[in-house]
């Protein structure tokens, strides 16, 4: 089945990078792979124990790109991927213009979730009204981010997982639980159901979050997701 569970960490990071962003004809990032089509970061680096995966925005100057390439190539992170010298990367990027935002967090892949029983229902356009009252702002996300699964209480979606970004090879989860319903393991239920459906389609189910999002990391831990690397990007 497409060797879903046999890919190396670096191969998974390559897959994720290609799911996260859109690219021009020479492989430079243009926009994030979402309907909003917001600009991609200036520099993305996915760090794994087997090597780094880097992507550059199409507007990044050639001199800055070359300096970043040389820095990454010489950086000894393979033995300590969490010890990244961000200051030097910010310094290099700031030669062109100041860095406004830095994102860093773990990247996970799901084990085989097929056959796992969950108390969820699939959300499609036929029952989209269940997104009221807690997720009325997510209608387009659900329509465009299929598949979508939810826990429903009293005819209302209280926890929701859909595809944040997607390709023919993989998809990345987008998980939300209404504040009043957190701490009840609903996030685990919907995420497991979503991942199982992605895997049934022959695609790789991915999950990533920020280091300071402890609730999201708890879901990954409880579902026994495997961390294959760390995402780092600069805007």
mmCIF file with all atom_site columns, C-alpha atoms in Angstrom:
data_model
loop_
_atom_site.group_PDB
_atom_site.id
_atom_site.type_symbol
_atom_site.label_atom_id
_atom_site.label_alt_id
_atom_site.label_comp_id
_atom_site.label_asym_id
_atom_site.label_entity_id
_atom_site.label_seq_id
_atom_site.pdbx_PDB_ins_code
_atom_site.Cartn_x
_atom_site.Cartn_y
_atom_site.Cartn_z
_atom_site.occupancy
_atom_site.B_iso_or_equiv
_atom_site.pdbx_formal_charge
_atom_site.auth_seq_id
_atom_site.auth_comp_id
_atom_site.auth_asym_id
_atom_site.auth_atom_id
_atom_site.pdbx_PDB_model_num
ATOM 1   C CA . UNK A 1 1   ? 0.000   0.000  0.000   1.00 0.00 ? 1   UNK A CA 1
ATOM 2   C CA . UNK A 1 2   ? 2.361   2.689  -1.251  1.00 0.00 ? 2   UNK A CA 1
ATOM 3   C CA . UNK A 1 3   ? 4.848   1.720  1.504   1.00 0.00 ? 3   UNK A CA 1
ATOM 4   C CA . UNK A 1 4   ? 3.070   4.143  3.823   1.00 0.00 ? 4   UNK A CA 1
ATOM 5   C CA . UNK A 1 5   ? 4.940   3.010  6.901   1.00 0.00 ? 5   UNK A CA 1
ATOM 6   C CA . UNK A 1 6   ? 8.357   2.275  5.405   1.00 0.00 ? 6   UNK A CA 1
ATOM 7   C CA . UNK A 1 7   ? 9.630   5.763  4.583   1.00 0.00 ? 7   UNK A CA 1
ATOM 8   C CA . UNK A 1 8   ? 12.729  7.190  6.238   1.00 0.00 ? 8   UNK A CA 1
ATOM 9   C CA . UNK A 1 9   ? 12.533  10.334 8.365   1.00 0.00 ? 9   UNK A CA 1
ATOM 10  C CA . UNK A 1 10  ? 14.167  12.426 5.664   1.00 0.00 ? 10  UNK A CA 1
ATOM 11  C CA . UNK A 1 11  ? 11.793  11.072 3.014   1.00 0.00 ? 11  UNK A CA 1
ATOM 12  C CA . UNK A 1 12  ? 8.844   11.961 5.246   1.00 0.00 ? 12  UNK A CA 1
ATOM 13  C CA . UNK A 1 13  ? 10.211  15.478 5.666   1.00 0.00 ? 13  UNK A CA 1
ATOM 14  C CA . UNK A 1 14  ? 10.463  15.836 1.882   1.00 0.00 ? 14  UNK A CA 1
ATOM 15  C CA . UNK A 1 15  ? 6.832   14.724 1.620   1.00 0.00 ? 15  UNK A CA 1
ATOM 16  C CA . UNK A 1 16  ? 5.759   17.196 4.293   1.00 0.00 ? 16  UNK A CA 1
ATOM 17  C CA . UNK A 1 17  ? 7.583   20.123 2.700   1.00 0.00 ? 17  UNK A CA 1
ATOM 18  C CA . UNK A 1 18  ? 5.788   19.411 -0.567  1.00 0.00 ? 18  UNK A CA 1
ATOM 19  C CA . UNK A 1 19  ? 2.440   19.241 1.252   1.00 0.00 ? 19  UNK A CA 1
ATOM 20  C CA . UNK A 1 20  ? 2.984   22.480 3.162   1.00 0.00 ? 20  UNK A CA 1
ATOM 21  C CA . UNK A 1 21  ? 3.824   24.778 0.257   1.00 0.00 ? 21  UNK A CA 1
ATOM 22  C CA . UNK A 1 22  ? 3.278   25.528 -3.414  1.00 0.00 ? 22  UNK A CA 1
ATOM 23  C CA . UNK A 1 23  ? 6.294   25.939 -5.676  1.00 0.00 ? 23  UNK A CA 1
ATOM 24  C CA . UNK A 1 24  ? 7.294   27.622 -8.910  1.00 0.00 ? 24  UNK A CA 1
ATOM 25  C CA . UNK A 1 25  ? 8.872   25.840 -11.868 1.00 0.00 ? 25  UNK A CA 1
ATOM 26  C CA . UNK A 1 26  ? 12.377  25.944 -10.327 1.00 0.00 ? 26  UNK A CA 1
ATOM 27  C CA . UNK A 1 27  ? 11.315  24.593 -6.927  1.00 0.00 ? 27  UNK A CA 1
ATOM 28  C CA . UNK A 1 28  ? 11.153  27.852 -4.987  1.00 0.00 ? 28  UNK A CA 1
ATOM 29  C CA . UNK A 1 29  ? 8.276   28.330 -2.515  1.00 0.00 ? 29  UNK A CA 1
ATOM 30  C CA . UNK A 1 30  ? 5.488   30.682 -3.538  1.00 0.00 ? 30  UNK A CA 1
ATOM 31  C CA . UNK A 1 31  ? 2.462   30.299 -1.229  1.00 0.00 ? 31  UNK A CA 1
ATOM 32  C CA . UNK A 1 32  ? 1.303   28.018 1.558   1.00 0.00 ? 32  UNK A CA 1
ATOM 33  C CA . UNK A 1 33  ? -0.780  25.111 0.285   1.00 0.00 ? 33  UNK A CA 1
ATOM 34  C CA . UNK A 1 34  ? -4.121  26.406 1.571   1.00 0.00 ? 34  UNK A CA 1
ATOM 35  C CA . UNK A 1 35  ? -7.067  28.141 -0.111  1.00 0.00 ? 35  UNK A CA 1
ATOM 36  C CA . UNK A 1 36  ? -5.996  31.459 1.475   1.00 0.00 ? 36  UNK A CA 1
ATOM 37  C CA . UNK A 1 37  ? -2.814  31.259 -0.656  1.00 0.00 ? 37  UNK A CA 1
ATOM 38  C CA . UNK A 1 38  ? -0.851  33.351 1.835   1.00 0.00 ? 38  UNK A CA 1
ATOM 39  C CA . UNK A 1 39  ? 2.808   33.812 1.073   1.00 0.00 ? 39  UNK A CA 1
ATOM 40  C CA . UNK A 1 40  ? 5.090   30.971 2.070   1.00 0.00 ? 40  UNK A CA 1
ATOM 41  C CA . UNK A 1 41  ? 7.882   31.705 4.564   1.00 0.00 ? 41  UNK A CA 1
ATOM 42  C CA . UNK A 1 42  ? 11.159  33.077 3.289   1.00 0.00 ? 42  UNK A CA 1
ATOM 43  C CA . UNK A 1 43  ? 13.040  29.990 4.457   1.00 0.00 ? 43  UNK A CA 1
ATOM 44  C CA . UNK A 1 44  ? 11.903  26.527 5.563   1.00 0.00 ? 44  UNK A CA 1
ATOM 45  C CA . UNK A 1 45  ? 14.087  23.864 7.086   1.00 0.00 ? 45  UNK A CA 1
ATOM 46  C CA . UNK A 1 46  ? 12.936  20.416 8.147   1.00 0.00 ? 46  UNK A CA 1
ATOM 47  C CA . UNK A 1 47  ? 15.480  18.789 10.446  1.00 0.00 ? 47  UNK A CA 1
ATOM 48  C CA . UNK A 1 48  ? 15.758  15.007 10.767  1.00 0.00 ? 48  UNK A CA 1
ATOM 49  C CA . UNK A 1 49  ? 18.417  12.687 12.137  1.00 0.00 ? 49  UNK A CA 1
ATOM 50  C CA . UNK A 1 50  ? 19.225  11.656 8.556   1.00 0.00 ? 50  UNK A CA 1
ATOM 51  C CA . UNK A 1 51  ? 19.585  15.143 7.132   1.00 0.00 ? 51  UNK A CA 1
ATOM 52  C CA . UNK A 1 52  ? 17.938  18.498 6.516   1.00 0.00 ? 52  UNK A CA 1
ATOM 53  C CA . UNK A 1 53  ? 15.276  19.406 3.980   1.00 0.00 ? 53  UNK A CA 1
ATOM 54  C CA . UNK A 1 54  ? 15.394  23.049 2.923   1.00 0.00 ? 54  UNK A CA 1
ATOM 55  C CA . UNK A 1 55  ? 13.139  25.227 0.794   1.00 0.00 ? 55  UNK A CA 1
ATOM 56  C CA . UNK A 1 56  ? 13.569  28.895 -0.204  1.00 0.00 ? 56  UNK A CA 1
ATOM 57  C CA . UNK A 1 57  ? 10.987  31.518 -1.157  1.00 0.00 ? 57  UNK A CA 1
ATOM 58  C CA . UNK A 1 58  ? 11.070  32.690 -4.751  1.00 0.00 ? 58  UNK A CA 1
ATOM 59  C CA . UNK A 1 59  ? 11.761  36.287 -3.642  1.00 0.00 ? 59  UNK A CA 1
ATOM 60  C CA . UNK A 1 60  ? 14.794  35.403 -1.524  1.00 0.00 ? 60  UNK A CA 1
ATOM 61  C CA . UNK A 1 61  ? 17.961  36.928 -2.937  1.00 0.00 ? 61  UNK A CA 1
ATOM 62  C CA . UNK A 1 62  ? 20.523  34.579 -4.445  1.00 0.00 ? 62  UNK A CA 1
ATOM 63  C CA . UNK A 1 63  ? 23.336  35.778 -2.152  1.00 0.00 ? 63  UNK A CA 1
ATOM 64  C CA . UNK A 1 64  ? 21.256  35.124 0.974   1.00 0.00 ? 64  UNK A CA 1
ATOM 65  C CA . UNK A 1 65  ? 20.127  31.748 -0.368  1.00 0.00 ? 65  UNK A CA 1
ATOM 66  C CA . UNK A 1 66  ? 23.718  30.717 -1.056  1.00 0.00 ? 66  UNK A CA 1
ATOM 67  C CA . UNK A 1 67  ? 24.863  31.777 2.413   1.00 0.00 ? 67  UNK A CA 1
ATOM 68  C CA . UNK A 1 68  ? 22.019  29.851 4.031   1.00 0.00 ? 68  UNK A CA 1
ATOM 69  C CA . UNK A 1 69  ? 22.850  26.784 1.942   1.00 0.00 ? 69  UNK A CA 1
ATOM 70  C CA . UNK A 1 70  ? 26.452  26.901 3.095   1.00 0.00 ? 70  UNK A CA 1
ATOM 71  C CA . UNK A 1 71  ? 25.452  27.428 6.729   1.00 0.00 ? 71  UNK A CA 1
ATOM 72  C CA . UNK A 1 72  ? 23.003  24.516 6.727   1.00 0.00 ? 72  UNK A CA 1
ATOM 73  C CA . UNK A 1 73  ? 25.493  22.245 4.993   1.00 0.00 ? 73  UNK A CA 1
ATOM 74  C CA . UNK A 1 74  ? 28.108  22.904 7.685   1.00 0.00 ? 74  UNK A CA 1
ATOM 75  C CA . UNK A 1 75  ? 25.767  22.841 10.695  1.00 0.00 ? 75  UNK A CA 1
ATOM 76  C CA . UNK A 1 76  ? 26.307  19.796 12.950  1.00 0.00 ? 76  UNK A CA 1
ATOM 77  C CA . UNK A 1 77  ? 22.651  19.095 13.749  1.00 0.00 ? 77  UNK A CA 1
ATOM 78  C CA . UNK A 1 78  ? 22.337  15.478 12.779  1.00 0.00 ? 78  UNK A CA 1
ATOM 79  C CA . UNK A 1 79  ? 23.382  14.306 16.232  1.00 0.00 ? 79  UNK A CA 1
ATOM 80  C CA . UNK A 1 80  ? 21.420  17.014 18.057  1.00 0.00 ? 80  UNK A CA 1
ATOM 81  C CA . UNK A 1 81  ? 18.506  18.159 15.855  1.00 0.00 ? 81  UNK A CA 1
ATOM 82  C CA . UNK A 1 82  ? 16.914  20.184 18.676  1.00 0.00 ? 82  UNK A CA 1
ATOM 83  C CA . UNK A 1 83  ? 20.019  22.338 19.112  1.00 0.00 ? 83  UNK A CA 1
ATOM 84  C CA . UNK A 1 84  ? 19.632  24.656 16.166  1.00 0.00 ? 84  UNK A CA 1
ATOM 85  C CA . UNK A 1 85  ? 21.482  27.952 15.951  1.00 0.00 ? 85  UNK A CA 1
ATOM 86  C CA . UNK A 1 86  ? 18.573  30.146 14.885  1.00 0.00 ? 86  UNK A CA 1
ATOM 87  C CA . UNK A 1 87  ? 20.480  33.347 15.632  1.00 0.00 ? 87  UNK A CA 1
ATOM 88  C CA . UNK A 1 88  ? 22.840  32.763 12.711  1.00 0.00 ? 88  UNK A CA 1
ATOM 89  C CA . UNK A 1 89  ? 19.977  32.028 10.315  1.00 0.00 ? 89  UNK A CA 1
ATOM 90  C CA . UNK A 1 90  ? 18.157  35.171 11.443  1.00 0.00 ? 90  UNK A CA 1
ATOM 91  C CA . UNK A 1 91  ? 21.374  37.153 10.971  1.00 0.00 ? 91  UNK A CA 1
ATOM 92  C CA . UNK A 1 92  ? 21.780  35.844 7.410   1.00 0.00 ? 92  UNK A CA 1
ATOM 93  C CA . UNK A 1 93  ? 18.150  36.516 6.480   1.00 0.00 ? 93  UNK A CA 1
ATOM 94  C CA . UNK A 1 94  ? 18.232  39.979 8.089   1.00 0.00 ? 94  UNK A CA 1
ATOM 95  C CA . UNK A 1 95  ? 20.869  41.102 5.597   1.00 0.00 ? 95  UNK A CA 1
ATOM 96  C CA . UNK A 1 96  ? 17.974  41.383 3.157   1.00 0.00 ? 96  UNK A CA 1
ATOM 97  C CA . UNK A 1 97  ? 15.191  42.467 5.530   1.00 0.00 ? 97  UNK A CA 1
ATOM 98  C CA . UNK A 1 98  ? 14.254  41.873 9.183   1.00 0.00 ? 98  UNK A CA 1
ATOM 99  C CA . UNK A 1 99  ? 12.753  38.532 10.203  1.00 0.00 ? 99  UNK A CA 1
ATOM 100 C CA . UNK A 1 100 ? 9.199   39.117 11.445  1.00 0.00 ? 100 UNK A CA 1
ATOM 101 C CA . UNK A 1 101 ? 8.250   35.637 12.558  1.00 0.00 ? 101 UNK A CA 1
ATOM 102 C CA . UNK A 1 102 ? 9.883   32.334 13.479  1.00 0.00 ? 102 UNK A CA 1
ATOM 103 C CA . UNK A 1 103 ? 7.981   29.042 13.760  1.00 0.00 ? 103 UNK A CA 1
ATOM 104 C CA . UNK A 1 104 ? 9.422   25.888 15.255  1.00 0.00 ? 104 UNK A CA 1
ATOM 105 C CA . UNK A 1 105 ? 7.821   22.607 16.255  1.00 0.00 ? 105 UNK A CA 1
ATOM 106 C CA . UNK A 1 106 ? 7.789   18.818 16.013  1.00 0.00 ? 106 UNK A CA 1
ATOM 107 C CA . UNK A 1 107 ? 6.560   16.921 12.954  1.00 0.00 ? 107 UNK A CA 1
ATOM 108 C CA . UNK A 1 108 ? 4.856   13.536 13.395  1.00 0.00 ? 108 UNK A CA 1
ATOM 109 C CA . UNK A 1 109 ? 3.607   10.669 11.266  1.00 0.00 ? 109 UNK A CA 1
ATOM 110 C CA . UNK A 1 110 ? 0.688   8.426  12.241  1.00 0.00 ? 110 UNK A CA 1
ATOM 111 C CA . UNK A 1 111 ? 1.107   4.694  12.756  1.00 0.00 ? 111 UNK A CA 1
ATOM 112 C CA . UNK A 1 112 ? -1.487  2.456  11.101  1.00 0.00 ? 112 UNK A CA 1
ATOM 113 C CA . UNK A 1 113 ? -4.835  3.760  12.401  1.00 0.00 ? 113 UNK A CA 1
ATOM 114 C CA . UNK A 1 114 ? -7.028  1.633  10.123  1.00 0.00 ? 114 UNK A CA 1
ATOM 115 C CA . UNK A 1 115 ? -9.390  -0.628 12.005  1.00 0.00 ? 115 UNK A CA 1
ATOM 116 C CA . UNK A 1 116 ? -9.365  1.564  15.105  1.00 0.00 ? 116 UNK A CA 1
ATOM 117 C CA . UNK A 1 117 ? -12.884 2.185  16.449  1.00 0.00 ? 117 UNK A CA 1
ATOM 118 C CA . UNK A 1 118 ? -13.898 5.787  17.187  1.00 0.00 ? 118 UNK A CA 1
ATOM 119 C CA . UNK A 1 119 ? -17.059 7.580  18.285  1.00 0.00 ? 119 UNK A CA 1
ATOM 120 C CA . UNK A 1 120 ? -17.003 10.007 15.381  1.00 0.00 ? 120 UNK A CA 1
ATOM 121 C CA . UNK A 1 121 ? -19.045 10.888 12.337  1.00 0.00 ? 121 UNK A CA 1
ATOM 122 C CA . UNK A 1 122 ? -17.867 12.123 8.956   1.00 0.00 ? 122 UNK A CA 1
ATOM 123 C CA . UNK A 1 123 ? -18.763 15.733 8.206   1.00 0.00 ? 123 UNK A CA 1
ATOM 124 C CA . UNK A 1 124 ? -19.688 16.532 4.605   1.00 0.00 ? 124 UNK A CA 1
ATOM 125 C CA . UNK A 1 125 ? -21.904 19.099 2.907   1.00 0.00 ? 125 UNK A CA 1
ATOM 126 C CA . UNK A 1 126 ? -24.926 16.931 3.724   1.00 0.00 ? 126 UNK A CA 1
ATOM 127 C CA . UNK A 1 127 ? -24.571 17.510 7.478   1.00 0.00 ? 127 UNK A CA 1
ATOM 128 C CA . UNK A 1 128 ? -22.540 20.708 7.497   1.00 0.00 ? 128 UNK A CA 1
ATOM 129 C CA . UNK A 1 129 ? -25.129 22.382 9.741   1.00 0.00 ? 129 UNK A CA 1
ATOM 130 C CA . UNK A 1 130 ? -23.687 20.417 12.665  1.00 0.00 ? 130 UNK A CA 1
ATOM 131 C CA . UNK A 1 131 ? -20.798 22.893 12.699  1.00 0.00 ? 131 UNK A CA 1
ATOM 132 C CA . UNK A 1 132 ? -23.136 25.293 14.474  1.00 0.00 ? 132 UNK A CA 1
ATOM 133 C CA . UNK A 1 133 ? -22.776 26.687 17.095  1.00 0.00 ? 133 UNK A CA 1
ATOM 134 C CA . UNK A 1 134 ? -19.080 26.089 17.820  1.00 0.00 ? 134 UNK A CA 1
ATOM 135 C CA . UNK A 1 135 ? -17.489 25.873 14.356  1.00 0.00 ? 135 UNK A CA 1
ATOM 136 C CA . UNK A 1 136 ? -19.487 28.153 12.074  1.00 0.00 ? 136 UNK A CA 1
ATOM 137 C CA . UNK A 1 137 ? -16.236 29.731 10.845  1.00 0.00 ? 137 UNK A CA 1
ATOM 138 C CA . UNK A 1 138 ? -14.958 26.346 9.656   1.00 0.00 ? 138 UNK A CA 1
ATOM 139 C CA . UNK A 1 139 ? -17.486 25.600 6.913   1.00 0.00 ? 139 UNK A CA 1
ATOM 140 C CA . UNK A 1 140 ? -15.060 26.332 4.071   1.00 0.00 ? 140 UNK A CA 1
ATOM 141 C CA . UNK A 1 141 ? -12.258 24.506 5.870   1.00 0.00 ? 141 UNK A CA 1
ATOM 142 C CA . UNK A 1 142 ? -14.389 21.383 6.062   1.00 0.00 ? 142 UNK A CA 1
ATOM 143 C CA . UNK A 1 143 ? -15.618 21.589 2.460   1.00 0.00 ? 143 UNK A CA 1
ATOM 144 C CA . UNK A 1 144 ? -12.103 22.134 1.095   1.00 0.00 ? 144 UNK A CA 1
ATOM 145 C CA . UNK A 1 145 ? -10.274 20.020 3.675   1.00 0.00 ? 145 UNK A CA 1
ATOM 146 C CA . UNK A 1 146 ? -11.950 16.657 3.221   1.00 0.00 ? 146 UNK A CA 1
ATOM 147 C CA . UNK A 1 147 ? -12.006 14.210 4.830   1.00 0.00 ? 147 UNK A CA 1
ATOM 148 C CA . UNK A 1 148 ? -13.375 15.718 8.048   1.00 0.00 ? 148 UNK A CA 1
ATOM 149 C CA . UNK A 1 149 ? -14.449 13.868 11.194  1.00 0.00 ? 149 UNK A CA 1
ATOM 150 C CA . UNK A 1 150 ? -16.153 15.133 14.318  1.00 0.00 ? 150 UNK A CA 1
ATOM 151 C CA . UNK A 1 151 ? -17.426 14.282 17.754  1.00 0.00 ? 151 UNK A CA 1
ATOM 152 C CA . UNK A 1 152 ? -21.016 15.514 18.014  1.00 0.00 ? 152 UNK A CA 1
ATOM 153 C CA . UNK A 1 153 ? -22.827 16.378 21.227  1.00 0.00 ? 153 UNK A CA 1
ATOM 154 C CA . UNK A 1 154 ? -26.484 17.509 21.223  1.00 0.00 ? 154 UNK A CA 1
ATOM 155 C CA . UNK A 1 155 ? -26.486 17.972 17.442  1.00 0.00 ? 155 UNK A CA 1
ATOM 156 C CA . UNK A 1 156 ? -23.380 20.160 17.470  1.00 0.00 ? 156 UNK A CA 1
ATOM 157 C CA . UNK A 1 157 ? -19.786 19.437 16.479  1.00 0.00 ? 157 UNK A CA 1
ATOM 158 C CA . UNK A 1 158 ? -17.588 19.869 19.553  1.00 0.00 ? 158 UNK A CA 1
ATOM 159 C CA . UNK A 1 159 ? -14.308 18.504 18.152  1.00 0.00 ? 159 UNK A CA 1
ATOM 160 C CA . UNK A 1 160 ? -13.204 18.508 14.528  1.00 0.00 ? 160 UNK A CA 1
ATOM 161 C CA . UNK A 1 161 ? -10.320 17.194 12.434  1.00 0.00 ? 161 UNK A CA 1
ATOM 162 C CA . UNK A 1 162 ? -9.932  17.891 8.733   1.00 0.00 ? 162 UNK A CA 1
ATOM 163 C CA . UNK A 1 163 ? -7.057  18.248 6.261   1.00 0.00 ? 163 UNK A CA 1
ATOM 164 C CA . UNK A 1 164 ? -5.109  21.464 6.780   1.00 0.00 ? 164 UNK A CA 1
ATOM 165 C CA . UNK A 1 165 ? -2.983  20.916 3.673   1.00 0.00 ? 165 UNK A CA 1
ATOM 166 C CA . UNK A 1 166 ? -3.170  18.075 1.232   1.00 0.00 ? 166 UNK A CA 1
ATOM 167 C CA . UNK A 1 167 ? -1.577  16.434 -1.798  1.00 0.00 ? 167 UNK A CA 1
ATOM 168 C CA . UNK A 1 168 ? -2.019  13.203 -3.718  1.00 0.00 ? 168 UNK A CA 1
ATOM 169 C CA . UNK A 1 169 ? 0.653   11.618 -1.509  1.00 0.00 ? 169 UNK A CA 1
ATOM 170 C CA . UNK A 1 170 ? -0.071  12.955 1.983   1.00 0.00 ? 170 UNK A CA 1
ATOM 171 C CA . UNK A 1 171 ? -2.234  15.209 4.126   1.00 0.00 ? 171 UNK A CA 1
ATOM 172 C CA . UNK A 1 172 ? -1.650  17.108 7.351   1.00 0.00 ? 172 UNK A CA 1
ATOM 173 C CA . UNK A 1 173 ? -4.217  17.202 10.141  1.00 0.00 ? 173 UNK A CA 1
ATOM 174 C CA . UNK A 1 174 ? -6.036  20.301 11.376  1.00 0.00 ? 174 UNK A CA 1
ATOM 175 C CA . UNK A 1 175 ? -7.477  19.687 14.851  1.00 0.00 ? 175 UNK A CA 1
ATOM 176 C CA . UNK A 1 176 ? -9.835  21.899 16.857  1.00 0.00 ? 176 UNK A CA 1
ATOM 177 C CA . UNK A 1 177 ? -11.908 21.276 19.978  1.00 0.00 ? 177 UNK A CA 1
ATOM 178 C CA . UNK A 1 178 ? -14.395 23.756 21.431  1.00 0.00 ? 178 UNK A CA 1
ATOM 179 C CA . UNK A 1 179 ? -13.052 25.182 24.726  1.00 0.00 ? 179 UNK A CA 1
ATOM 180 C CA . UNK A 1 180 ? -15.845 23.788 26.899  1.00 0.00 ? 180 UNK A CA 1
ATOM 181 C CA . UNK A 1 181 ? -15.198 20.249 25.629  1.00 0.00 ? 181 UNK A CA 1
ATOM 182 C CA . UNK A 1 182 ? -11.435 19.992 25.978  1.00 0.00 ? 182 UNK A CA 1
ATOM 183 C CA . UNK A 1 183 ? -9.788  17.400 28.206  1.00 0.00 ? 183 UNK A CA 1
ATOM 184 C CA . UNK A 1 184 ? -12.224 14.639 27.228  1.00 0.00 ? 184 UNK A CA 1
ATOM 185 C CA . UNK A 1 185 ? -10.059 12.858 24.630  1.00 0.00 ? 185 UNK A CA 1
ATOM 186 C CA . UNK A 1 186 ? -12.293 14.057 21.780  1.00 0.00 ? 186 UNK A CA 1
ATOM 187 C CA . UNK A 1 187 ? -9.241  15.372 19.924  1.00 0.00 ? 187 UNK A CA 1
ATOM 188 C CA . UNK A 1 188 ? -7.758  11.870 19.912  1.00 0.00 ? 188 UNK A CA 1
ATOM 189 C CA . UNK A 1 189 ? -10.993 10.408 18.541  1.00 0.00 ? 189 UNK A CA 1
ATOM 190 C CA . UNK A 1 190 ? -11.394 12.773 15.605  1.00 0.00 ? 190 UNK A CA 1
ATOM 191 C CA . UNK A 1 191 ? -7.700  12.773 14.711  1.00 0.00 ? 191 UNK A CA 1
ATOM 192 C CA . UNK A 1 192 ? -7.553  8.973  14.707  1.00 0.00 ? 192 UNK A CA 1
ATOM 193 C CA . UNK A 1 193 ? -10.632 8.777  12.461  1.00 0.00 ? 193 UNK A CA 1
ATOM 194 C CA . UNK A 1 194 ? -9.191  11.351 10.068  1.00 0.00 ? 194 UNK A CA 1
ATOM 195 C CA . UNK A 1 195 ? -5.839  9.551  9.863   1.00 0.00 ? 195 UNK A CA 1
ATOM 196 C CA . UNK A 1 196 ? -7.498  6.183  9.229   1.00 0.00 ? 196 UNK A CA 1
ATOM 197 C CA . UNK A 1 197 ? -9.426  7.633  6.292   1.00 0.00 ? 197 UNK A CA 1
ATOM 198 C CA . UNK A 1 198 ? -6.293  9.232  4.827   1.00 0.00 ? 198 UNK A CA 1
ATOM 199 C CA . UNK A 1 199 ? -4.509  5.883  5.096   1.00 0.00 ? 199 UNK A CA 1
ATOM 200 C CA . UNK A 1 200 ? -7.439  4.047  3.519   1.00 0.00 ? 200 UNK A CA 1
ATOM 201 C CA . UNK A 1 201 ? -6.952  6.387  0.561   1.00 0.00 ? 201 UNK A CA 1
ATOM 202 C CA . UNK A 1 202 ? -3.330  5.201  0.294   1.00 0.00 ? 202 UNK A CA 1
ATOM 203 C CA . UNK A 1 203 ? -1.904  8.493  1.547   1.00 0.00 ? 203 UNK A CA 1
ATOM 204 C CA . UNK A 1 204 ? 0.420   9.374  4.433   1.00 0.00 ? 204 UNK A CA 1
ATOM 205 C CA . UNK A 1 205 ? -1.197  10.999 7.489   1.00 0.00 ? 205 UNK A CA 1
ATOM 206 C CA . UNK A 1 206 ? 0.956   13.758 9.005   1.00 0.00 ? 206 UNK A CA 1
ATOM 207 C CA . UNK A 1 207 ? 0.622   15.943 12.093  1.00 0.00 ? 207 UNK A CA 1
ATOM 208 C CA . UNK A 1 208 ? 2.685   18.922 13.183  1.00 0.00 ? 208 UNK A CA 1
ATOM 209 C CA . UNK A 1 209 ? 2.446   21.601 15.829  1.00 0.00 ? 209 UNK A CA 1
ATOM 210 C CA . UNK A 1 210 ? 4.398   24.301 17.635  1.00 0.00 ? 210 UNK A CA 1
ATOM 211 C CA . UNK A 1 211 ? 6.658   23.530 20.601  1.00 0.00 ? 211 UNK A CA 1
ATOM 212 C CA . UNK A 1 212 ? 4.502   25.704 22.868  1.00 0.00 ? 212 UNK A CA 1
ATOM 213 C CA . UNK A 1 213 ? 1.239   23.932 21.939  1.00 0.00 ? 213 UNK A CA 1
ATOM 214 C CA . UNK A 1 214 ? 1.271   21.393 24.759  1.00 0.00 ? 214 UNK A CA 1
ATOM 215 C CA . UNK A 1 215 ? -2.318  20.220 24.225  1.00 0.00 ? 215 UNK A CA 1
ATOM 216 C CA . UNK A 1 216 ? -1.561  19.337 20.616  1.00 0.00 ? 216 UNK A CA 1
ATOM 217 C CA . UNK A 1 217 ? 1.603   17.508 21.625  1.00 0.00 ? 217 UNK A CA 1
ATOM 218 C CA . UNK A 1 218 ? -0.406  15.571 24.222  1.00 0.00 ? 218 UNK A CA 1
ATOM 219 C CA . UNK A 1 219 ? -2.698  14.297 21.463  1.00 0.00 ? 219 UNK A CA 1
ATOM 220 C CA . UNK A 1 220 ? 0.336   13.159 19.469  1.00 0.00 ? 220 UNK A CA 1
ATOM 221 C CA . UNK A 1 221 ? 1.767   11.403 22.511  1.00 0.00 ? 221 UNK A CA 1
ATOM 222 C CA . UNK A 1 222 ? -1.467  9.601  23.421  1.00 0.00 ? 222 UNK A CA 1
ATOM 223 C CA . UNK A 1 223 ? -1.960  8.408  19.839  1.00 0.00 ? 223 UNK A CA 1
ATOM 224 C CA . UNK A 1 224 ? 1.675   7.194  19.792  1.00 0.00 ? 224 UNK A CA 1
ATOM 225 C CA . UNK A 1 225 ? 2.559   9.271  16.751  1.00 0.00 ? 225 UNK A CA 1
ATOM 226 C CA . UNK A 1 226 ? 6.185   9.043  15.714  1.00 0.00 ? 226 UNK A CA 1
ATOM 227 C CA . UNK A 1 227 ? 8.195   12.240 15.573  1.00 0.00 ? 227 UNK A CA 1
ATOM 228 C CA . UNK A 1 228 ? 10.309  12.140 12.425  1.00 0.00 ? 228 UNK A CA 1
ATOM 229 C CA . UNK A 1 229 ? 11.709  15.642 12.616  1.00 0.00 ? 229 UNK A CA 1
ATOM 230 C CA . UNK A 1 230 ? 11.310  19.295 13.445  1.00 0.00 ? 230 UNK A CA 1
ATOM 231 C CA . UNK A 1 231 ? 9.938   22.109 11.290  1.00 0.00 ? 231 UNK A CA 1
ATOM 232 C CA . UNK A 1 232 ? 11.587  25.504 11.340  1.00 0.00 ? 232 UNK A CA 1
ATOM 233 C CA . UNK A 1 233 ? 10.570  28.461 9.195   1.00 0.00 ? 233 UNK A CA 1
ATOM 234 C CA . UNK A 1 234 ? 11.289  32.150 9.028   1.00 0.00 ? 234 UNK A CA 1
ATOM 235 C CA . UNK A 1 235 ? 9.051   34.863 7.569   1.00 0.00 ? 235 UNK A CA 1
#
